N, CA and C atoms as an extended XYZ file, in Angstrom:
333
Properties=species:S:1:pos:R:3:atomname:S:1:resname:S:1:resid:I:1 pbc="F F F"
N       -74.403      -10.896       33.445 N   GLY     1
C       -75.317      -11.332       34.451 CA  GLY     1
C       -75.557      -10.899       35.935 C   GLY     1
N       -73.734      -11.324       36.069 N   ALA     2
C       -73.149      -11.070       37.343 CA  ALA     2
C       -73.578       -9.116       37.843 C   ALA     2
N       -73.612       -8.359       36.709 N   LEU     3
C       -73.616       -6.939       36.888 CA  LEU     3
C       -75.046       -6.576       37.170 C   LEU     3
N       -76.163       -7.271       36.179 N   ALA     4
C       -77.229       -6.680       36.068 CA  ALA     4
C       -78.179       -6.749       37.498 C   ALA     4
N       -77.486       -7.979       38.060 N   GLU     5
C       -78.088       -8.595       39.525 CA  GLU     5
C       -77.583       -7.792       40.315 C   GLU     5
N       -76.384       -7.167       40.102 N   ARG     6
C       -75.442       -6.237       41.183 CA  ARG     6
C       -74.932       -7.342       42.476 C   ARG     6
N       -74.347       -8.907       41.635 N   LEU     7
C       -73.602       -9.646       42.695 CA  LEU     7
C       -72.260       -9.084       42.843 C   LEU     7
N       -71.914       -9.313       44.062 N   VAL     8
C       -70.558       -8.819       44.198 CA  VAL     8
C       -69.634      -10.151       44.363 C   VAL     8
N       -68.368      -10.370       43.336 N   PRO     9
C       -68.055      -11.389       43.451 CA  PRO     9
C       -66.947      -11.864       44.796 C   PRO     9
N       -67.123      -13.067       45.209 N   PRO    10
C       -65.707      -13.018       46.392 CA  PRO    10
C       -64.485      -12.630       46.479 C   PRO    10
N       -63.775      -12.235       47.574 N   PRO    11
C       -62.817      -11.634       47.643 CA  PRO    11
C       -61.531      -12.061       46.979 C   PRO    11
N       -61.592      -13.083       46.789 N   SER    12
C       -60.736      -14.893       46.182 CA  SER    12
C       -60.699      -14.275       44.404 C   SER    12
N       -61.693      -13.897       43.957 N   GLU    13
C       -62.065      -13.766       42.423 CA  GLU    13
C       -61.674      -12.008       41.832 C   GLU    13
N       -61.371      -11.283       42.536 N   LEU    14
C       -61.591       -9.698       42.506 CA  LEU    14
C       -59.899       -9.746       41.738 C   LEU    14
N       -58.953      -10.294       42.404 N   GLY    15
C       -57.647      -10.479       41.651 CA  GLY    15
C       -57.584      -10.554       40.239 C   GLY    15
N       -58.225      -12.043       39.980 N   PRO    16
C       -57.821      -12.168       38.548 CA  PRO    16
C       -59.023      -11.467       37.484 C   PRO    16
N       -60.369      -10.796       38.348 N   LEU    17
C       -60.866      -10.315       37.425 CA  LEU    17
C       -60.391       -9.084       36.979 C   LEU    17
N       -59.209       -8.321       37.955 N   ILE    18
C       -59.233       -7.069       38.032 CA  ILE    18
C       -57.867       -7.307       36.948 C   ILE    18
N       -57.205       -8.185       36.850 N   ALA    19
C       -56.422       -8.801       35.856 CA  ALA    19
C       -56.352       -8.879       34.707 C   ALA    19
N       -57.828       -9.801       34.541 N   ASP    20
C       -58.246       -9.714       33.099 CA  ASP    20
C       -58.874       -8.526       32.409 C   ASP    20
N       -59.594       -7.769       33.255 N   LEU    21
C       -60.030       -6.318       32.980 CA  LEU    21
C       -58.651       -5.596       32.383 C   LEU    21
N       -57.408       -5.764       32.930 N   LEU    22
C       -56.442       -4.706       32.382 CA  LEU    22
C       -55.915       -5.320       30.842 C   LEU    22
N       -55.633       -6.547       31.345 N   VAL    23
C       -54.952       -7.761       30.263 CA  VAL    23
C       -55.615       -7.589       28.793 C   VAL    23
N       -56.659       -8.131       29.042 N   ALA    24
C       -57.443       -8.797       27.995 CA  ALA    24
C       -57.384       -6.951       26.640 C   ALA    24
N       -57.778       -5.984       27.379 N   PRO    25
C       -57.780       -5.067       26.290 CA  PRO    25
C       -56.350       -4.557       25.662 C   PRO    25
N       -55.229       -4.775       26.791 N   LEU    26
C       -54.018       -4.742       26.064 CA  LEU    26
C       -53.590       -5.791       25.204 C   LEU    26
N       -53.912       -6.996       25.299 N   TRP    27
C       -53.943       -8.211       24.193 CA  TRP    27
C       -54.503       -7.805       22.796 C   TRP    27
N       -55.620       -7.217       23.168 N   LEU    28
C       -56.687       -6.725       21.730 CA  LEU    28
C       -55.880       -5.635       21.116 C   LEU    28
N       -55.534       -4.858       21.902 N   ILE    29
C       -55.352       -3.731       21.689 CA  ILE    29
C       -53.717       -3.693       20.369 C   ILE    29
N       -52.547       -4.372       21.259 N   THR    30
C       -51.865       -4.824       20.761 CA  THR    30
C       -51.783       -5.194       19.437 C   THR    30
N       -52.631       -6.805       19.452 N   GLY    31
C       -52.867       -7.349       18.118 CA  GLY    31
C       -53.113       -6.339       17.090 C   GLY    31
N       -54.314       -5.639       17.286 N   VAL    32
C       -55.045       -5.082       15.942 CA  VAL    32
C       -53.630       -3.771       15.884 C   VAL    32
N       -52.949       -3.440       16.710 N   MET    33
C       -51.583       -2.709       16.261 CA  MET    33
C       -50.812       -3.214       15.428 C   MET    33
N       -50.082       -4.728       16.104 N   LEU    34
C       -49.449       -5.211       15.293 CA  LEU    34
C       -50.232       -5.817       13.712 C   LEU    34
N       -51.252       -6.347       13.906 N   TRP    35
C       -51.988       -6.180       12.339 CA  TRP    35
C       -51.617       -5.053       11.720 C   TRP    35
N       -52.010       -3.838       12.190 N   ARG    36
C       -51.903       -2.957       11.140 CA  ARG    36
C       -50.490       -2.359       11.207 C   ARG    36
N       -49.448       -3.058       11.893 N   ARG    37
C       -47.869       -2.735       11.385 CA  ARG    37
C       -47.692       -1.501       12.133 C   ARG    37
N       -48.309       -0.910       13.159 N   ARG    38
C       -47.923        0.089       14.115 CA  ARG    38
C       -46.656       -0.166       15.031 C   ARG    38
N       -46.234        1.338       15.221 N   ALA    39
C       -44.858        0.867       16.395 CA  ALA    39
C       -45.162        0.436       17.725 C   ALA    39
N       -46.551        1.157       18.346 N   PHE    40
C       -46.729        0.176       19.113 CA  PHE    40
C       -46.936       -0.782       19.623 C   PHE    40
N       -47.804       -2.037       18.413 N   GLY    41
C       -47.559       -3.184       18.330 CA  GLY    41
C       -46.262       -3.937       17.967 C   GLY    41
N       -45.465       -3.152       17.855 N   TYR    42
C       -44.251       -3.850       17.611 CA  TYR    42
C       -43.366       -3.759       19.279 C   TYR    42
N       -43.545       -2.652       19.626 N   ALA    43
C       -43.084       -2.562       21.032 CA  ALA    43
C       -43.658       -3.209       21.945 C   ALA    43
N       -45.034       -3.362       22.077 N   ALA    44
C       -45.529       -4.140       23.339 CA  ALA    44
C       -45.968       -5.650       22.543 C   ALA    44
N       -45.524       -5.969       21.469 N   GLY    45
C       -45.459       -7.215       21.421 CA  GLY    45
C       -44.889       -8.600       22.028 C   GLY    45
N       -43.782       -7.926       22.401 N   PRO    46
C       -42.804       -9.014       22.638 CA  PRO    46
C       -43.359       -9.583       24.117 C   PRO    46
N       -44.173       -7.964       25.049 N   ALA    47
C       -44.519       -8.229       26.134 CA  ALA    47
C       -45.431       -8.623       26.623 C   ALA    47
N       -46.833       -8.515       25.265 N   VAL    48
C       -47.980       -9.436       25.517 CA  VAL    48
C       -47.921      -10.710       25.496 C   VAL    48
N       -46.976      -11.363       24.057 N   LEU    49
C       -46.321      -12.616       24.093 CA  LEU    49
C       -46.395      -13.296       24.866 C   LEU    49
N       -44.958      -12.513       25.841 N   PHE    50
C       -43.801      -13.378       26.853 CA  PHE    50
C       -45.613      -13.380       28.067 C   PHE    50
N       -46.102      -12.593       28.424 N   GLN    51
C       -47.078      -12.734       29.381 CA  GLN    51
C       -47.808      -13.990       29.208 C   GLN    51
N       -48.703      -14.013       27.858 N   ALA    52
C       -49.283      -15.109       27.501 CA  ALA    52
C       -48.595      -16.187       27.628 C   ALA    52
N       -47.807      -16.343       27.235 N   SER    53
C       -46.584      -17.739       27.177 CA  SER    53
C       -46.593      -17.821       28.476 C   SER    53
N       -46.354      -16.941       29.356 N   MET    54
C       -46.074      -17.374       30.728 CA  MET    54
C       -47.603      -17.603       31.615 C   MET    54
N       -48.281      -17.871       31.020 N   LEU    55
C       -49.958      -17.766       31.605 CA  LEU    55
C       -50.002      -19.781       31.214 C   LEU    55
N       -49.383      -19.918       30.116 N   PHE    56
C       -49.915      -21.434       29.682 CA  PHE    56
C       -48.615      -22.542       30.482 C   PHE    56
N       -47.161      -21.761       30.221 N   ALA    57
C       -46.006      -21.981       31.215 CA  ALA    57
C       -46.441      -22.714       32.481 C   ALA    57
N       -47.024      -21.279       33.319 N   GLY    58
C       -47.627      -21.767       34.577 CA  GLY    58
C       -48.418      -22.929       34.540 C   GLY    58
N       -49.839      -22.567       33.733 N   LEU    59
C       -50.512      -24.039       34.060 CA  LEU    59
C       -49.790      -25.290       33.926 C   LEU    59
N       -49.221      -25.453       32.897 N   LEU    60
C       -48.516      -26.796       32.463 CA  LEU    60
C       -47.954      -27.254       33.826 C   LEU    60
N       -46.660      -26.214       34.508 N   ALA    61
C       -46.331      -26.600       35.495 CA  ALA    61
C       -47.057      -27.066       36.680 C   ALA    61
N       -47.802      -26.293       36.764 N   PHE    62
C       -48.739      -26.601       37.912 CA  PHE    62
C       -49.203      -28.292       37.968 C   PHE    62
N       -49.848      -28.638       36.465 N   PHE    63
C       -50.279      -29.846       36.273 CA  PHE    63
C       -48.889      -30.537       36.121 C   PHE    63
N       -47.801      -30.215       35.721 N   ALA    64
C       -46.625      -31.434       35.952 CA  ALA    64
C       -46.417      -31.410       37.804 C   ALA    64
N       -46.391      -30.556       38.105 N   LEU    65
C       -46.024      -30.937       39.900 CA  LEU    65
C       -47.409      -31.394       40.693 C   LEU    65
N       -48.375      -30.986       40.280 N   GLN    66
C       -49.481      -31.875       41.100 CA  GLN    66
C       -49.543      -33.037       41.561 C   GLN    66
N       -49.164      -34.194       40.746 N   PRO    67
C       -49.285      -35.529       41.521 CA  PRO    67
C       -48.077      -35.241       42.311 C   PRO    67
N       -46.896      -34.830       42.669 N   PHE    68
C       -46.014      -34.428       43.503 CA  PHE    68
C       -46.469      -34.018       44.788 C   PHE    68
N       -47.039      -32.446       44.951 N   ILE    69
C       -47.521      -31.913       45.829 CA  ILE    69
C       -48.983      -32.981       46.200 C   ILE    69
N       -50.094      -32.501       45.417 N   ALA    70
C       -51.605      -32.900       45.941 CA  ALA    70
C       -51.498      -34.517       45.625 C   ALA    70
N       -50.546      -35.658       45.218 N   GLY    71
C       -51.233      -36.941       45.534 CA  GLY    71
C       -52.157      -37.270       44.428 C   GLY    71
N       -52.314      -36.313       43.549 N   VAL    72
C       -53.521      -36.716       42.758 CA  VAL    72
C       -52.523      -37.400       41.146 C   VAL    72
N       -53.555      -38.235       40.342 N   PRO    73
C       -52.863      -38.648       39.184 CA  PRO    73
C       -52.597      -37.516       38.429 C   PRO    73
N       -51.412      -38.163       37.285 N   PHE    74
C       -51.082      -36.443       36.692 CA  PHE    74
C       -52.488      -36.312       35.488 C   PHE    74
N       -52.878      -35.296       35.263 N   PRO    75
C       -53.935      -34.757       34.215 CA  PRO    75
C       -53.010      -34.714       32.730 C   PRO    75
N       -53.246      -35.998       32.403 N   ALA    76
C       -52.274      -35.853       30.796 CA  ALA    76
C       -52.904      -35.179       30.008 C   ALA    76
N       -54.518      -35.918       29.456 N   GLN    77
C       -55.211      -34.870       28.847 CA  GLN    77
C       -55.399      -33.420       28.576 C   GLN    77
N       -55.672      -32.964       30.074 N   ASP    78
C       -55.702      -31.531       30.550 CA  ASP    78
C       -53.841      -30.921       29.821 C   ASP    78
N       -53.291      -31.489       30.454 N   PHE    79
C       -51.752      -30.923       30.141 CA  PHE    79
C       -51.435      -31.129       28.457 C   PHE    79
N       -52.215      -32.542       27.931 N   LEU    80
C       -51.759      -32.233       26.567 CA  LEU    80
C       -52.751      -30.608       25.939 C   LEU    80
N       -53.920      -30.705       26.444 N   VAL    81
C       -54.742      -29.550       25.823 CA  VAL    81
C       -54.380      -28.447       26.297 C   VAL    81
N       -53.596      -28.041       27.004 N   ILE    82
C       -53.227      -26.885       27.485 CA  ILE    82
C       -51.888      -26.846       26.841 C   ILE    82
N       -51.003      -27.345       26.308 N   LEU    83
C       -49.682      -27.511       25.802 CA  LEU    83
C       -49.773      -27.039       24.135 C   LEU    83
N       -51.199      -27.630       23.606 N   ALA    84
C       -51.649      -27.138       22.412 CA  ALA    84
C       -52.103      -25.687       22.218 C   ALA    84
N       -52.991      -25.533       23.022 N   MET    85
C       -53.779      -24.020       23.227 CA  MET    85
C       -52.476      -23.214       23.135 C   MET    85
N       -51.374      -23.656       24.039 N   GLY    86
C       -50.275      -22.715       24.419 CA  GLY    86
C       -49.341      -22.429       23.025 C   GLY    86
N       -49.549      -23.416       22.135 N   MET    87
C       -48.790      -23.212       21.140 CA  MET    87
C       -48.836      -21.684       20.205 C   MET    87
N       -50.517      -21.597       20.656 N   ILE    88
C       -50.891      -20.288       19.662 CA  ILE    88
C       -50.325      -19.252       20.476 C   ILE    88
N       -49.134      -18.999       21.486 N   CYS    89
C       -49.050      -18.009       22.241 CA  CYS    89
C       -47.216      -18.657       22.063 C   CYS    89
N       -46.710      -19.825       22.142 N   PHE    90
C       -45.502      -20.586       22.359 CA  PHE    90
C       -44.780      -19.644       20.522 C   PHE    90
N       -45.367      -20.280       19.984 N   ILE    91
C       -44.771      -20.129       18.429 CA  ILE    91
C       -44.348      -18.815       18.184 C   ILE    91
N       -45.682      -17.535       18.189 N   PRO    92
C       -45.403      -16.527       17.538 CA  PRO    92
C       -44.785      -15.720       18.270 C   PRO    92
N       -44.713      -16.047       19.816 N   PHE    93
C       -43.348      -15.335       20.773 CA  PHE    93
C       -42.056      -16.026       20.008 C   PHE    93
N       -41.870      -17.113       19.746 N   GLY    94
C       -40.388      -17.741       19.579 CA  GLY    94
C       -39.803      -16.732       17.940 C   GLY    94
N       -41.249      -16.989       16.907 N   HIS    95
C       -41.075      -16.185       15.850 CA  HIS    95
C       -40.713      -14.620       16.250 C   HIS    95
N       -41.378      -14.158       17.108 N   PHE    96
C       -41.290      -12.695       17.221 CA  PHE    96
C       -39.544      -12.361       17.628 C   PHE    96
N       -39.059      -13.471       18.622 N   LEU    97
C       -37.814      -13.246       19.130 CA  LEU    97
C       -36.568      -13.565       18.163 C   LEU    97
N       -37.123      -14.401       17.214 N   ARG    98
C       -36.090      -14.711       16.251 CA  ARG    98
C       -36.072      -13.554       14.856 C   ARG    98
N       -37.102      -12.911       14.922 N   GLY    99
C       -37.231      -11.975       14.345 CA  GLY    99
C       -36.615      -10.710       15.036 C   GLY    99
N       -36.466      -10.527       16.023 N   MET   100
C       -35.672       -9.305       16.784 CA  MET   100
C       -34.444       -9.350       16.877 C   MET   100
N       -33.739      -10.781       17.105 N   THR   101
C       -32.229      -10.872       16.748 CA  THR   101
C       -31.698      -10.953       15.462 C   THR   101
N       -32.807      -11.237       14.687 N   LYS   102
C       -32.648      -11.142       12.845 CA  LYS   102
C       -31.861       -9.631       12.630 C   LYS   102
N       -33.182       -9.095       13.255 N   SER   103
C       -33.272       -7.564       13.004 CA  SER   103
C       -32.025       -6.864       13.750 C   SER   103
N       -31.764       -6.933       14.848 N   ARG   104
C       -30.538       -6.528       15.809 CA  ARG   104
C       -29.136       -6.799       15.095 C   ARG   104
N       -29.034       -8.163       14.297 N   GLU   105
C       -27.560       -8.682       13.839 CA  GLU   105
C       -27.922       -7.722       12.369 C   GLU   105
N       -29.012       -7.178       12.069 N   THR   106
C       -28.668       -6.370       10.942 CA  THR   106
C       -28.504       -4.771       10.597 C   THR   106
N       -29.134       -4.625       12.316 N   ILE   107
C       -28.595       -3.232       12.871 CA  ILE   107
C       -26.946       -3.159       13.048 C   ILE   107
N       -26.788       -4.105       13.497 N   SER   108
C       -25.066       -3.822       14.319 CA  SER   108
C       -23.755       -4.433       13.013 C   SER   108
N       -24.635       -5.372       12.026 N   GLY   109
C       -23.638       -5.196       10.680 CA  GLY   109
C       -23.254       -6.843       11.288 C   GLY   109
N       -23.402       -7.572       11.875 N   SER   110
C       -22.812       -8.524       12.291 CA  SER   110
C       -23.642       -9.712       11.642 C   SER   110
N       -23.230      -10.932       10.894 N   LYS   111
C       -24.030      -12.331       10.259 CA  LYS   111
C       -24.028      -13.339       11.525 C   LYS   111
């Protein structure tokens, strides 16, 4: 709608918009490459999962610190919803790291 009407977003929204335009295709491409078991997917997978996990971790930290900084009540429902949504990134990232350490142990010959 904004493109059709040629609306210019406020300067405070340009940073997130540009980041989303760069990150979203990378997430999609990396996901497809992982699904197809391509080398690029395995190379970019940890970085993309880490980046997505840090987005959720940062938001959770914001919710945890908000009562101390702004003096507002702790948003327990929001915190729990974001934590549940974050599991979509946290769990695969943990599995990916565990798989990387297992493959490193196999390569080095140690158990």
